[in-house]
Short mmCIF file of N, CA and C in Angstrom, two decimals:
data_model
loop_
_atom_site.label_atom_id
_atom_site.label_comp_id
_atom_site.label_asym_id
_atom_site.label_seq_id
_atom_site.Cartn_x
_atom_site.Cartn_y
_atom_site.Cartn_z
N MET A 19 14.41 6.95 4.56
CA MET A 19 13.44 6.44 3.62
C MET A 19 12.03 6.72 4.16
N ILE A 20 11.15 7.09 3.27
CA ILE A 20 9.75 7.30 3.60
C ILE A 20 9.04 5.96 3.45
N LYS A 21 8.42 5.51 4.53
CA LYS A 21 7.71 4.23 4.56
C LYS A 21 6.23 4.46 4.33
N VAL A 22 5.71 3.85 3.27
CA VAL A 22 4.32 4.02 2.85
C VAL A 22 3.53 2.76 3.17
N GLY A 23 2.31 2.94 3.66
CA GLY A 23 1.37 1.85 3.83
C GLY A 23 0.22 2.03 2.85
N ILE A 24 -0.33 0.94 2.39
CA ILE A 24 -1.50 0.98 1.50
C ILE A 24 -2.65 0.26 2.16
N ILE A 25 -3.76 0.97 2.32
CA ILE A 25 -5.00 0.38 2.79
C ILE A 25 -5.94 0.30 1.59
N GLY A 26 -6.35 -0.92 1.27
CA GLY A 26 -7.20 -1.12 0.10
C GLY A 26 -6.43 -1.77 -1.03
N ALA A 27 -5.99 -2.99 -0.81
CA ALA A 27 -5.15 -3.69 -1.78
C ALA A 27 -5.94 -4.37 -2.88
N GLU A 28 -7.26 -4.23 -2.86
CA GLU A 28 -8.11 -5.03 -3.75
C GLU A 28 -8.38 -4.40 -5.11
N ASN A 29 -7.58 -3.45 -5.53
CA ASN A 29 -7.86 -2.84 -6.84
C ASN A 29 -6.58 -2.51 -7.59
N SER A 30 -6.74 -2.15 -8.84
CA SER A 30 -5.58 -1.89 -9.69
C SER A 30 -4.82 -0.62 -9.31
N HIS A 31 -5.49 0.32 -8.65
CA HIS A 31 -4.78 1.52 -8.21
C HIS A 31 -3.69 1.17 -7.21
N ALA A 32 -4.01 0.30 -6.26
CA ALA A 32 -3.01 -0.13 -5.28
C ALA A 32 -1.84 -0.80 -5.97
N THR A 33 -2.12 -1.64 -6.93
CA THR A 33 -1.07 -2.33 -7.67
C THR A 33 -0.20 -1.33 -8.43
N SER A 34 -0.81 -0.37 -9.08
CA SER A 34 -0.06 0.62 -9.85
C SER A 34 0.85 1.46 -8.95
N PHE A 35 0.31 1.94 -7.84
CA PHE A 35 1.13 2.75 -6.93
C PHE A 35 2.27 1.94 -6.34
N ALA A 36 1.95 0.74 -5.85
CA ALA A 36 2.96 -0.08 -5.19
C ALA A 36 4.07 -0.52 -6.13
N THR A 37 3.72 -0.93 -7.33
CA THR A 37 4.77 -1.35 -8.26
C THR A 37 5.60 -0.16 -8.73
N ALA A 38 4.98 1.00 -8.89
CA ALA A 38 5.73 2.19 -9.28
C ALA A 38 6.74 2.59 -8.21
N LEU A 39 6.39 2.39 -6.96
CA LEU A 39 7.29 2.78 -5.87
C LEU A 39 8.30 1.70 -5.50
N ASN A 40 7.95 0.43 -5.67
CA ASN A 40 8.80 -0.64 -5.16
C ASN A 40 9.64 -1.38 -6.20
N LEU A 41 9.19 -1.39 -7.44
CA LEU A 41 9.89 -2.21 -8.44
C LEU A 41 10.75 -1.37 -9.37
N HIS A 42 11.77 -2.00 -9.91
CA HIS A 42 12.66 -1.34 -10.86
C HIS A 42 11.96 -1.15 -12.20
N ASP A 43 12.31 -0.09 -12.89
CA ASP A 43 11.73 0.17 -14.20
C ASP A 43 12.45 -0.65 -15.27
N SER A 44 12.12 -0.41 -16.51
CA SER A 44 12.70 -1.20 -17.62
C SER A 44 14.20 -1.00 -17.76
N GLU A 45 14.72 0.06 -17.18
CA GLU A 45 16.16 0.31 -17.21
C GLU A 45 16.87 -0.19 -15.95
N GLY A 46 16.11 -0.86 -15.07
CA GLY A 46 16.69 -1.41 -13.86
C GLY A 46 16.88 -0.42 -12.73
N LYS A 47 16.17 0.70 -12.81
CA LYS A 47 16.30 1.73 -11.78
C LYS A 47 15.00 1.87 -10.99
N LEU A 48 15.14 2.25 -9.73
CA LEU A 48 13.96 2.60 -8.93
C LEU A 48 13.57 4.02 -9.27
N ARG A 49 12.29 4.27 -9.42
CA ARG A 49 11.83 5.63 -9.72
C ARG A 49 12.10 6.58 -8.56
N TYR A 50 11.87 6.09 -7.35
CA TYR A 50 12.04 6.90 -6.14
C TYR A 50 12.83 6.07 -5.14
N GLU A 51 14.09 6.32 -5.02
CA GLU A 51 14.94 5.50 -4.17
C GLU A 51 14.67 5.70 -2.68
N ASP A 52 14.05 6.81 -2.31
CA ASP A 52 13.84 7.08 -0.89
C ASP A 52 12.39 6.89 -0.44
N ILE A 53 11.55 6.23 -1.26
CA ILE A 53 10.16 5.94 -0.90
C ILE A 53 9.89 4.47 -1.19
N LYS A 54 9.28 3.77 -0.21
CA LYS A 54 8.97 2.36 -0.41
C LYS A 54 7.66 2.01 0.29
N VAL A 55 6.83 1.23 -0.40
CA VAL A 55 5.63 0.69 0.22
C VAL A 55 6.09 -0.49 1.08
N VAL A 56 5.84 -0.41 2.39
CA VAL A 56 6.34 -1.42 3.32
C VAL A 56 5.24 -2.28 3.94
N LYS A 57 3.97 -1.88 3.76
CA LYS A 57 2.88 -2.63 4.38
C LYS A 57 1.61 -2.43 3.58
N ALA A 58 0.78 -3.50 3.54
CA ALA A 58 -0.49 -3.42 2.82
C ALA A 58 -1.58 -4.10 3.63
N TYR A 59 -2.80 -3.61 3.44
CA TYR A 59 -3.98 -4.22 4.05
C TYR A 59 -5.09 -4.24 3.00
N GLY A 60 -5.81 -5.34 2.95
CA GLY A 60 -6.93 -5.44 2.03
C GLY A 60 -7.86 -6.56 2.45
N VAL A 61 -9.00 -6.61 1.80
CA VAL A 61 -9.97 -7.66 2.08
C VAL A 61 -9.53 -8.96 1.43
N ASP A 62 -10.01 -10.07 2.00
CA ASP A 62 -9.69 -11.41 1.50
C ASP A 62 -8.18 -11.59 1.42
N ASP A 63 -7.69 -12.10 0.30
CA ASP A 63 -6.25 -12.32 0.16
C ASP A 63 -5.59 -11.24 -0.70
N SER A 64 -6.27 -10.12 -0.89
CA SER A 64 -5.75 -9.08 -1.79
C SER A 64 -4.42 -8.50 -1.31
N ALA A 65 -4.20 -8.38 -0.02
CA ALA A 65 -2.93 -7.84 0.47
C ALA A 65 -1.78 -8.80 0.17
N SER A 66 -2.04 -10.10 0.29
CA SER A 66 -1.00 -11.09 -0.03
C SER A 66 -0.65 -11.07 -1.51
N VAL A 67 -1.67 -10.95 -2.34
CA VAL A 67 -1.44 -10.88 -3.79
C VAL A 67 -0.65 -9.63 -4.14
N LEU A 68 -1.05 -8.50 -3.57
CA LEU A 68 -0.33 -7.24 -3.83
C LEU A 68 1.10 -7.32 -3.32
N ALA A 69 1.30 -7.88 -2.13
CA ALA A 69 2.64 -7.98 -1.57
C ALA A 69 3.56 -8.79 -2.48
N GLU A 70 3.03 -9.84 -3.05
CA GLU A 70 3.83 -10.66 -3.96
C GLU A 70 4.16 -9.92 -5.25
N LYS A 71 3.17 -9.24 -5.82
CA LYS A 71 3.37 -8.51 -7.07
C LYS A 71 4.35 -7.35 -6.93
N ALA A 72 4.30 -6.66 -5.78
CA ALA A 72 5.03 -5.40 -5.63
C ALA A 72 6.14 -5.47 -4.59
N SER A 73 6.48 -6.65 -4.14
CA SER A 73 7.57 -6.82 -3.18
C SER A 73 7.36 -5.98 -1.91
N ILE A 74 6.19 -6.14 -1.31
CA ILE A 74 5.85 -5.46 -0.07
C ILE A 74 6.14 -6.42 1.08
N PRO A 75 6.98 -6.02 2.03
CA PRO A 75 7.43 -6.97 3.04
C PRO A 75 6.44 -7.34 4.14
N GLN A 76 5.42 -6.50 4.40
CA GLN A 76 4.51 -6.77 5.51
C GLN A 76 3.05 -6.68 5.08
N ILE A 77 2.24 -7.52 5.70
CA ILE A 77 0.80 -7.47 5.51
C ILE A 77 0.19 -7.09 6.85
N ALA A 78 -0.62 -6.05 6.86
CA ALA A 78 -1.25 -5.58 8.09
C ALA A 78 -2.42 -6.48 8.47
N GLU A 79 -2.64 -6.61 9.77
CA GLU A 79 -3.76 -7.40 10.29
C GLU A 79 -5.08 -6.63 10.21
N SER A 80 -4.99 -5.29 10.26
CA SER A 80 -6.19 -4.45 10.19
C SER A 80 -5.80 -3.09 9.62
N HIS A 81 -6.80 -2.27 9.35
CA HIS A 81 -6.51 -0.93 8.83
C HIS A 81 -5.92 -0.02 9.90
N GLU A 82 -5.87 -0.49 11.14
CA GLU A 82 -5.30 0.31 12.23
C GLU A 82 -3.82 -0.02 12.49
N ASP A 83 -3.26 -0.93 11.75
CA ASP A 83 -1.92 -1.46 12.00
C ASP A 83 -0.84 -0.76 11.15
N PHE A 84 -0.82 0.57 11.18
CA PHE A 84 0.10 1.30 10.32
C PHE A 84 0.92 2.34 11.08
N ASP A 85 1.08 2.16 12.38
CA ASP A 85 1.82 3.13 13.18
C ASP A 85 3.28 3.27 12.76
N ASP A 86 3.84 2.24 12.16
CA ASP A 86 5.24 2.27 11.76
C ASP A 86 5.45 2.88 10.36
N CYS A 87 4.38 3.35 9.73
CA CYS A 87 4.48 3.97 8.41
C CYS A 87 4.50 5.49 8.55
N ASP A 88 5.20 6.13 7.63
CA ASP A 88 5.26 7.59 7.62
C ASP A 88 4.03 8.21 6.98
N THR A 89 3.47 7.51 6.03
CA THR A 89 2.28 7.99 5.33
C THR A 89 1.47 6.79 4.85
N ILE A 90 0.20 7.03 4.56
CA ILE A 90 -0.69 5.95 4.15
C ILE A 90 -1.46 6.38 2.91
N MET A 91 -1.57 5.47 1.96
CA MET A 91 -2.44 5.66 0.80
C MET A 91 -3.71 4.87 1.05
N ILE A 92 -4.84 5.52 0.87
CA ILE A 92 -6.13 4.83 0.97
C ILE A 92 -6.62 4.60 -0.45
N THR A 93 -6.63 3.35 -0.87
CA THR A 93 -7.07 3.03 -2.22
C THR A 93 -8.26 2.07 -2.21
N THR A 94 -8.91 1.95 -1.07
CA THR A 94 -10.07 1.08 -0.95
C THR A 94 -11.07 1.40 -2.05
N ARG A 95 -11.59 0.38 -2.66
CA ARG A 95 -12.53 0.54 -3.77
C ARG A 95 -13.76 1.36 -3.38
N TRP A 96 -14.19 1.25 -2.13
CA TRP A 96 -15.39 1.92 -1.67
C TRP A 96 -15.03 3.21 -0.96
N GLY A 97 -15.21 4.32 -1.62
CA GLY A 97 -14.86 5.63 -1.08
C GLY A 97 -15.55 5.96 0.23
N SER A 98 -16.71 5.41 0.44
CA SER A 98 -17.44 5.68 1.68
C SER A 98 -16.72 5.13 2.91
N ARG A 99 -15.76 4.25 2.73
CA ARG A 99 -15.02 3.66 3.85
C ARG A 99 -13.72 4.40 4.16
N HIS A 100 -13.29 5.29 3.29
CA HIS A 100 -11.98 5.92 3.45
C HIS A 100 -11.82 6.63 4.79
N PHE A 101 -12.77 7.44 5.17
CA PHE A 101 -12.64 8.22 6.40
C PHE A 101 -12.51 7.31 7.61
N ASP A 102 -13.36 6.31 7.71
CA ASP A 102 -13.31 5.41 8.85
C ASP A 102 -12.01 4.59 8.90
N GLN A 103 -11.42 4.34 7.77
CA GLN A 103 -10.19 3.55 7.74
C GLN A 103 -8.97 4.32 8.18
N ILE A 104 -9.01 5.61 8.11
CA ILE A 104 -7.84 6.40 8.49
C ILE A 104 -7.94 6.97 9.90
N ILE A 105 -9.13 7.08 10.44
CA ILE A 105 -9.33 7.62 11.78
C ILE A 105 -9.38 6.47 12.78
N LYS A 106 -8.55 6.53 13.80
CA LYS A 106 -8.55 5.47 14.82
C LYS A 106 -9.47 5.87 15.93
#
């Protein structure tokens, strides 16, 4: 399984991606059985809200806490922060 992390849980893009990957569709099927969002990070309580909506099992403590993910989506609302959030 490909484990995905999402940095930037505070917007609708994060919700759309996470629910598309983690939740069953109207026919009760997963769209992608071998891809799952497993961790989220966001400002305030946005990661907790996203985790509840999209069945994400872990909330990251910081944007650097994604070593156990195979890939990361950066959906932070502020594009100027994207580069700094992915480079350790």
